């Protein structure tokens, strides 16, 4: 059984389009995250939700909007896509307060904006 | 704020031992984690040190020295499948949930 799943795995789209990425975890964790990994493999937190409540919102453009319909799901919607949004987006989950340091990552969504 | 430094790449041969260092700067410290990521794959958790000393898990060990703000990941009996990127990570401030701050990653190449 897949612990953290994401769809789609690949996303190729043109500048200006709007797209969504979906994430689901079946681990019963309370906290879910979105990370962005750029071409240099730098992994950076974008958002974090705990029991459907937004708790971390890094300096991310307003074009990115996360939504958590329940604690097992965290989606990411991106408006007006730009070339610089091309990256791999990872969803992750963990149990709070421990072990927060052991995060389970989904397989990633490789977004290419042309 | 927090920052971590680790070497960008390391090369070693099969069967050898390799050490990947990580130095960190953080205003509050809640332990050092290590993650492995194969090309095209997802980061996977390897180990965590909250206290000084060595933690061993099979061929992999992780060490922490809080006084030196330093840790390392030790990989023994290297195998080709250990070729991957390795990231150290610290937690963000306590009021920032489980946010992890990652180092830039060390790409390990294991040669035959």
PDB file of C-alpha atoms in Angstrom:
ATOM      1  CA  UNK A   1       0.000   0.000   0.000  1.00  0.00           C
ATOM      2  CA  UNK A   2       1.280   3.430  -0.933  1.00  0.00           C
ATOM      3  CA  UNK A   3       1.836   5.604   2.135  1.00  0.00           C
ATOM      4  CA  UNK A   4       1.887   9.028   0.449  1.00  0.00           C
ATOM      5  CA  UNK A   5       0.618   9.318  -3.096  1.00  0.00           C
ATOM      6  CA  UNK A   6       0.570  12.228  -5.485  1.00  0.00           C
ATOM      7  CA  UNK A   7      -1.071  12.842  -8.814  1.00  0.00           C
ATOM      8  CA  UNK A   8      -0.051  13.522 -11.452  1.00  0.00           C
ATOM      9  CA  UNK A   9       3.548  12.313 -11.538  1.00  0.00           C
ATOM     10  CA  UNK A  10       4.366  14.503 -14.525  1.00  0.00           C
ATOM     11  CA  UNK A  11       2.776  17.762 -15.539  1.00  0.00           C
ATOM     12  CA  UNK A  12       3.738  19.679 -18.661  1.00  0.00           C
ATOM     13  CA  UNK A  13       1.873  22.904 -19.284  1.00  0.00           C
ATOM     14  CA  UNK A  14       2.199  26.332 -20.798  1.00  0.00           C
ATOM     15  CA  UNK A  15       2.815  29.630 -19.072  1.00  0.00           C
ATOM     16  CA  UNK A  16      -0.309  31.285 -17.806  1.00  0.00           C
ATOM     17  CA  UNK A  17      -2.238  28.075 -17.226  1.00  0.00           C
ATOM     18  CA  UNK A  18      -3.695  26.957 -13.890  1.00  0.00           C
ATOM     19  CA  UNK A  19      -2.947  23.469 -12.568  1.00  0.00           C
ATOM     20  CA  UNK A  20      -3.518  21.369  -9.458  1.00  0.00           C
ATOM     21  CA  UNK A  21      -1.547  18.624  -7.755  1.00  0.00           C
ATOM     22  CA  UNK A  22      -3.247  16.211  -5.383  1.00  0.00           C
ATOM     23  CA  UNK A  23      -1.789  14.401  -2.406  1.00  0.00           C
ATOM     24  CA  UNK A  24      -3.159  11.725  -0.125  1.00  0.00           C
ATOM     25  CA  UNK A  25      -1.620   9.884   2.814  1.00  0.00           C
ATOM     26  CA  UNK A  26      -2.944   6.722   4.450  1.00  0.00           C
ATOM     27  CA  UNK A  27      -0.598   6.792   7.455  1.00  0.00           C
ATOM     28  CA  UNK A  28      -3.023   8.516   9.786  1.00  0.00           C
ATOM     29  CA  UNK A  29      -0.614  11.433  10.210  1.00  0.00           C
ATOM     30  CA  UNK A  30      -1.832  14.800  11.435  1.00  0.00           C
ATOM     31  CA  UNK A  31       0.575  17.001   9.504  1.00  0.00           C
ATOM     32  CA  UNK A  32       1.142  17.343   5.771  1.00  0.00           C
ATOM     33  CA  UNK A  33       3.584  19.471   3.797  1.00  0.00           C
ATOM     34  CA  UNK A  34       4.400  20.733   0.359  1.00  0.00           C
ATOM     35  CA  UNK A  35       8.061  21.018  -0.595  1.00  0.00           C
ATOM     36  CA  UNK A  36       9.595  22.370  -3.793  1.00  0.00           C
ATOM     37  CA  UNK A  37      12.819  20.901  -5.164  1.00  0.00           C
ATOM     38  CA  UNK A  38      14.565  22.957  -7.798  1.00  0.00           C
ATOM     39  CA  UNK A  39      16.939  21.849 -10.539  1.00  0.00           C
ATOM     40  CA  UNK A  40      19.873  22.014  -8.121  1.00  0.00           C
ATOM     41  CA  UNK A  41      18.034  19.624  -5.793  1.00  0.00           C
ATOM     42  CA  UNK A  42      17.494  22.284  -3.165  1.00  0.00           C
ATOM     43  CA  UNK A  43      14.485  21.154  -1.113  1.00  0.00           C
ATOM     44  CA  UNK A  44      12.424  23.930   0.419  1.00  0.00           C
ATOM     45  CA  UNK A  45       9.256  23.913   2.497  1.00  0.00           C
ATOM     46  CA  UNK A  46       6.289  25.768   1.023  1.00  0.00           C
ATOM     47  CA  UNK A  47       3.311  24.966   3.235  1.00  0.00           C
ATOM     48  CA  UNK A  48       2.325  22.824   6.166  1.00  0.00           C
ATOM     49  CA  UNK A  49      -1.101  21.824   7.439  1.00  0.00           C
ATOM     50  CA  UNK A  50      -1.960  20.254  10.761  1.00  0.00           C
ATOM     51  CA  UNK A  51      -5.418  18.705  10.973  1.00  0.00           C
ATOM     52  CA  UNK A  52      -6.618  20.830   8.039  1.00  0.00           C
ATOM     53  CA  UNK A  53      -5.238  24.028   9.553  1.00  0.00           C
ATOM     54  CA  UNK A  54      -2.496  26.000   7.799  1.00  0.00           C
ATOM     55  CA  UNK A  55       0.481  26.336  10.149  1.00  0.00           C
ATOM     56  CA  UNK A  56       3.363  27.156   7.836  1.00  0.00           C
ATOM     57  CA  UNK A  57       3.187  29.478   4.877  1.00  0.00           C
ATOM     58  CA  UNK A  58       6.637  30.307   3.609  1.00  0.00           C
ATOM     59  CA  UNK A  59       7.331  33.221   1.309  1.00  0.00           C
ATOM     60  CA  UNK A  60       5.466  31.743  -1.609  1.00  0.00           C
ATOM     61  CA  UNK A  61       3.673  33.768  -4.312  1.00  0.00           C
ATOM     62  CA  UNK A  62      -0.075  34.118  -3.884  1.00  0.00           C
ATOM     63  CA  UNK A  63      -0.473  32.144  -7.094  1.00  0.00           C
ATOM     64  CA  UNK A  64       0.109  29.043  -4.972  1.00  0.00           C
ATOM     65  CA  UNK A  65      -2.858  28.028  -2.866  1.00  0.00           C
ATOM     66  CA  UNK A  66      -2.954  24.870  -0.777  1.00  0.00           C
ATOM     67  CA  UNK A  67      -6.181  23.260   0.330  1.00  0.00           C
ATOM     68  CA  UNK A  68      -6.745  20.507   2.851  1.00  0.00           C
ATOM     69  CA  UNK A  69     -10.250  19.046   2.710  1.00  0.00           C
ATOM     70  CA  UNK A  70      -9.377  16.597   5.495  1.00  0.00           C
ATOM     71  CA  UNK A  71      -6.241  15.561   7.332  1.00  0.00           C
ATOM     72  CA  UNK A  72      -5.463  12.810   4.819  1.00  0.00           C
ATOM     73  CA  UNK A  73      -5.482  15.106   1.789  1.00  0.00           C
ATOM     74  CA  UNK A  74      -3.505  18.170   0.815  1.00  0.00           C
ATOM     75  CA  UNK A  75      -3.824  19.692  -2.632  1.00  0.00           C
ATOM     76  CA  UNK A  76      -1.840  22.430  -4.299  1.00  0.00           C
ATOM     77  CA  UNK A  77      -3.343  24.751  -6.869  1.00  0.00           C
ATOM     78  CA  UNK A  78      -1.119  27.015  -8.933  1.00  0.00           C
ATOM     79  CA  UNK A  79      -2.506  29.933 -10.914  1.00  0.00           C
ATOM     80  CA  UNK A  80      -0.904  31.722 -13.846  1.00  0.00           C
ATOM     81  CA  UNK A  81       2.029  29.359 -14.100  1.00  0.00           C
ATOM     82  CA  UNK A  82       5.454  30.863 -14.793  1.00  0.00           C
ATOM     83  CA  UNK A  83       8.656  29.360 -16.170  1.00  0.00           C
ATOM     84  CA  UNK A  84      10.265  29.603 -12.722  1.00  0.00           C
ATOM     85  CA  UNK A  85       7.615  27.293 -11.287  1.00  0.00           C
ATOM     86  CA  UNK A  86       9.223  24.375 -13.101  1.00  0.00           C
ATOM     87  CA  UNK A  87      10.414  22.032 -10.348  1.00  0.00           C
ATOM     88  CA  UNK A  88       9.574  18.819  -8.573  1.00  0.00           C
ATOM     89  CA  UNK A  89       6.880  19.255  -5.940  1.00  0.00           C
ATOM     90  CA  UNK A  90       6.826  16.807  -3.060  1.00  0.00           C
ATOM     91  CA  UNK A  91       4.046  16.197  -0.632  1.00  0.00           C
ATOM     92  CA  UNK A  92       5.043  14.787   2.758  1.00  0.00           C
ATOM     93  CA  UNK A  93       3.446  13.862   6.049  1.00  0.00           C
ATOM     94  CA  UNK A  94       4.524  13.297   9.620  1.00  0.00           C
ATOM     95  CA  UNK A  95       3.073  12.723  13.038  1.00  0.00           C
ATOM     96  CA  UNK A  96       3.227  15.615  15.458  1.00  0.00           C
ATOM     97  CA  UNK A  97       4.649  16.315  17.885  1.00  0.00           C
ATOM     98  CA  UNK A  98       6.858  13.251  17.449  1.00  0.00           C
ATOM     99  CA  UNK A  99       8.417  12.055  15.367  1.00  0.00           C
ATOM    100  CA  UNK A 100       8.287  15.292  13.355  1.00  0.00           C
ATOM    101  CA  UNK A 101      11.786  14.559  12.044  1.00  0.00           C
ATOM    102  CA  UNK A 102      10.621  11.438  10.205  1.00  0.00           C
ATOM    103  CA  UNK A 103       8.676  12.735   7.265  1.00  0.00           C
ATOM    104  CA  UNK A 104       7.240  10.477   4.597  1.00  0.00           C
ATOM    105  CA  UNK A 105       7.481  11.881   1.101  1.00  0.00           C
ATOM    106  CA  UNK A 106       5.297  11.184  -1.877  1.00  0.00           C
ATOM    107  CA  UNK A 107       6.863  10.246  -5.234  1.00  0.00           C
ATOM    108  CA  UNK A 108       6.872  13.858  -6.426  1.00  0.00           C
ATOM    109  CA  UNK A 109       5.233  15.729  -9.277  1.00  0.00           C
ATOM    110  CA  UNK A 110       7.610  16.972 -11.929  1.00  0.00           C
ATOM    111  CA  UNK A 111       6.138  20.211 -13.244  1.00  0.00           C
ATOM    112  CA  UNK A 112       7.486  21.621 -16.490  1.00  0.00           C
ATOM    113  CA  UNK A 113       6.242  25.015 -17.627  1.00  0.00           C
ATOM    114  CA  UNK A 114       6.937  25.892 -21.248  1.00  0.00           C
TER     115      UNK A 114
ATOM    116  CA  UNK B   1      17.386  31.740  10.881  1.00  0.00           C
ATOM    117  CA  UNK B   2      18.732  28.334  10.099  1.00  0.00           C
ATOM    118  CA  UNK B   3      21.306  27.155   7.590  1.00  0.00           C
ATOM    119  CA  UNK B   4      23.170  23.938   6.901  1.00  0.00           C
ATOM    120  CA  UNK B   5      26.341  23.227   4.981  1.00  0.00           C
ATOM    121  CA  UNK B   6      27.406  19.947   3.472  1.00  0.00           C
ATOM    122  CA  UNK B   7      29.793  19.026   0.649  1.00  0.00           C
ATOM    123  CA  UNK B   8      28.180  19.079  -2.776  1.00  0.00           C
ATOM    124  CA  UNK B   9      29.634  15.772  -3.905  1.00  0.00           C
ATOM    125  CA  UNK B  10      31.629  12.806  -2.680  1.00  0.00           C
ATOM    126  CA  UNK B  11      33.032   9.870  -4.634  1.00  0.00           C
ATOM    127  CA  UNK B  12      34.038   6.505  -3.181  1.00  0.00           C
ATOM    128  CA  UNK B  13      34.534   2.904  -4.296  1.00  0.00           C
ATOM    129  CA  UNK B  14      32.464  -0.133  -3.515  1.00  0.00           C
ATOM    130  CA  UNK B  15      33.249  -1.654  -0.156  1.00  0.00           C
ATOM    131  CA  UNK B  16      34.779   1.546   1.197  1.00  0.00           C
ATOM    132  CA  UNK B  17      33.628   3.793   4.037  1.00  0.00           C
ATOM    133  CA  UNK B  18      32.505   7.355   3.400  1.00  0.00           C
ATOM    134  CA  UNK B  19      31.627  10.181   5.760  1.00  0.00           C
ATOM    135  CA  UNK B  20      29.313  13.034   4.787  1.00  0.00           C
ATOM    136  CA  UNK B  21      29.661  16.055   7.050  1.00  0.00           C
ATOM    137  CA  UNK B  22      27.048  18.618   7.955  1.00  0.00           C
ATOM    138  CA  UNK B  23      27.449  21.824   9.917  1.00  0.00           C
ATOM    139  CA  UNK B  24      24.416  23.783  10.952  1.00  0.00           C
ATOM    140  CA  UNK B  25      23.399  27.151  12.344  1.00  0.00           C
ATOM    141  CA  UNK B  26      20.124  27.376  14.130  1.00  0.00           C
ATOM    142  CA  UNK B  27      18.743  29.509  16.937  1.00  0.00           C
ATOM    143  CA  UNK B  28      16.898  26.585  18.493  1.00  0.00           C
ATOM    144  CA  UNK B  29      18.055  23.010  18.038  1.00  0.00           C
ATOM    145  CA  UNK B  30      15.706  20.038  17.915  1.00  0.00           C
ATOM    146  CA  UNK B  31      17.942  17.390  16.425  1.00  0.00           C
ATOM    147  CA  UNK B  32      19.605  16.558  13.115  1.00  0.00           C
ATOM    148  CA  UNK B  33      17.995  14.296  10.542  1.00  0.00           C
ATOM    149  CA  UNK B  34      19.392  12.582   7.468  1.00  0.00           C
ATOM    150  CA  UNK B  35      17.534  11.728   4.282  1.00  0.00           C
ATOM    151  CA  UNK B  36      18.506   9.759   1.199  1.00  0.00           C
ATOM    152  CA  UNK B  37      17.220  10.528  -2.283  1.00  0.00           C
ATOM    153  CA  UNK B  38      17.913   8.452  -5.373  1.00  0.00           C
ATOM    154  CA  UNK B  39      17.730  10.107  -8.761  1.00  0.00           C
ATOM    155  CA  UNK B  40      14.097  10.528  -9.737  1.00  0.00           C
ATOM    156  CA  UNK B  41      12.939   9.303  -6.341  1.00  0.00           C
ATOM    157  CA  UNK B  42      11.559  10.756  -3.143  1.00  0.00           C
ATOM    158  CA  UNK B  43      13.597  11.655  -0.065  1.00  0.00           C
ATOM    159  CA  UNK B  44      13.479   8.858   2.491  1.00  0.00           C
ATOM    160  CA  UNK B  45      14.292   9.151   6.161  1.00  0.00           C
ATOM    161  CA  UNK B  46      17.546   7.530   7.297  1.00  0.00           C
ATOM    162  CA  UNK B  47      18.322   8.634  10.828  1.00  0.00           C
ATOM    163  CA  UNK B  48      17.894  11.211  13.553  1.00  0.00           C
ATOM    164  CA  UNK B  49      20.153  12.427  16.343  1.00  0.00           C
ATOM    165  CA  UNK B  50      18.831  14.512  19.193  1.00  0.00           C
ATOM    166  CA  UNK B  51      21.733  13.890  21.569  1.00  0.00           C
ATOM    167  CA  UNK B  52      25.487  13.795  21.135  1.00  0.00           C
ATOM    168  CA  UNK B  53      27.010  10.566  19.979  1.00  0.00           C
ATOM    169  CA  UNK B  54      26.684   7.883  17.380  1.00  0.00           C
ATOM    170  CA  UNK B  55      23.481   6.199  16.241  1.00  0.00           C
ATOM    171  CA  UNK B  56      23.918   3.015  14.241  1.00  0.00           C
ATOM    172  CA  UNK B  57      21.429   1.478  11.837  1.00  0.00           C
ATOM    173  CA  UNK B  58      22.980  -1.363   9.886  1.00  0.00           C
ATOM    174  CA  UNK B  59      25.624  -0.061   7.486  1.00  0.00           C
ATOM    175  CA  UNK B  60      24.657   3.525   8.198  1.00  0.00           C
ATOM    176  CA  UNK B  61      25.592   5.514  11.288  1.00  0.00           C
ATOM    177  CA  UNK B  62      24.962   9.126  12.188  1.00  0.00           C
ATOM    178  CA  UNK B  63      26.909  11.240  14.631  1.00  0.00           C
ATOM    179  CA  UNK B  64      26.105  14.500  16.370  1.00  0.00           C
ATOM    180  CA  UNK B  65      28.136  17.011  18.337  1.00  0.00           C
ATOM    181  CA  UNK B  66      25.862  19.782  19.577  1.00  0.00           C
ATOM    182  CA  UNK B  67      28.727  21.821  20.992  1.00  0.00           C
ATOM    183  CA  UNK B  68      30.311  21.944  17.525  1.00  0.00           C
ATOM    184  CA  UNK B  69      26.995  22.275  15.644  1.00  0.00           C
ATOM    185  CA  UNK B  70      28.212  19.398  13.554  1.00  0.00           C
ATOM    186  CA  UNK B  71      27.092  16.000  12.479  1.00  0.00           C
ATOM    187  CA  UNK B  72      27.975  13.374   9.948  1.00  0.00           C
ATOM    188  CA  UNK B  73      26.543  10.377   8.189  1.00  0.00           C
ATOM    189  CA  UNK B  74      28.835   7.372   7.928  1.00  0.00           C
ATOM    190  CA  UNK B  75      28.194   4.780   5.269  1.00  0.00           C
ATOM    191  CA  UNK B  76      30.118   1.527   5.547  1.00  0.00           C
ATOM    192  CA  UNK B  77      30.634  -1.331   3.080  1.00  0.00           C
ATOM    193  CA  UNK B  78      29.494   0.910   0.270  1.00  0.00           C
ATOM    194  CA  UNK B  79      27.340  -0.624  -2.410  1.00  0.00           C
ATOM    195  CA  UNK B  80      26.490   0.686  -5.858  1.00  0.00           C
ATOM    196  CA  UNK B  81      22.904   1.224  -4.712  1.00  0.00           C
ATOM    197  CA  UNK B  82      24.142   3.764  -2.154  1.00  0.00           C
ATOM    198  CA  UNK B  83      24.756   6.204  -5.021  1.00  0.00           C
ATOM    199  CA  UNK B  84      22.264   8.922  -4.190  1.00  0.00           C
ATOM    200  CA  UNK B  85      21.954  12.394  -2.707  1.00  0.00           C
ATOM    201  CA  UNK B  86      22.093  12.699   1.062  1.00  0.00           C
ATOM    202  CA  UNK B  87      20.527  15.599   2.906  1.00  0.00           C
ATOM    203  CA  UNK B  88      20.937  16.715   6.482  1.00  0.00           C
ATOM    204  CA  UNK B  89      18.042  18.630   7.985  1.00  0.00           C
ATOM    205  CA  UNK B  90      17.107  20.521  11.130  1.00  0.00           C
ATOM    206  CA  UNK B  91      13.740  21.550  12.423  1.00  0.00           C
ATOM    207  CA  UNK B  92      12.471  25.089  12.073  1.00  0.00           C
ATOM    208  CA  UNK B  93      11.552  27.107  15.128  1.00  0.00           C
ATOM    209  CA  UNK B  94       9.223  25.408  17.582  1.00  0.00           C
ATOM    210  CA  UNK B  95       6.263  27.531  16.485  1.00  0.00           C
ATOM    211  CA  UNK B  96       6.760  26.470  12.887  1.00  0.00           C
ATOM    212  CA  UNK B  97       5.344  22.989  13.218  1.00  0.00           C
ATOM    213  CA  UNK B  98       7.366  20.157  11.789  1.00  0.00           C
ATOM    214  CA  UNK B  99       9.059  22.311   9.167  1.00  0.00           C
ATOM    215  CA  UNK B 100      12.400  20.844   8.128  1.00  0.00           C
ATOM    216  CA  UNK B 101      15.234  22.974   6.794  1.00  0.00           C
ATOM    217  CA  UNK B 102      17.386  20.918   4.438  1.00  0.00           C
ATOM    218  CA  UNK B 103      21.017  21.266   3.476  1.00  0.00           C
ATOM    219  CA  UNK B 104      21.765  21.526  -0.216  1.00  0.00           C
ATOM    220  CA  UNK B 105      22.521  17.809  -0.407  1.00  0.00           C
ATOM    221  CA  UNK B 106      25.642  15.741  -1.026  1.00  0.00           C
ATOM    222  CA  UNK B 107      25.715  13.650  -4.163  1.00  0.00           C
ATOM    223  CA  UNK B 108      27.468  10.370  -3.451  1.00  0.00           C
ATOM    224  CA  UNK B 109      28.853   8.414  -6.381  1.00  0.00           C
ATOM    225  CA  UNK B 110      29.955   4.860  -5.675  1.00  0.00           C
ATOM    226  CA  UNK B 111      32.350   3.466  -8.269  1.00  0.00           C
ATOM    227  CA  UNK B 112      33.067  -0.216  -8.909  1.00  0.00           C
TER     228      UNK B 112
END
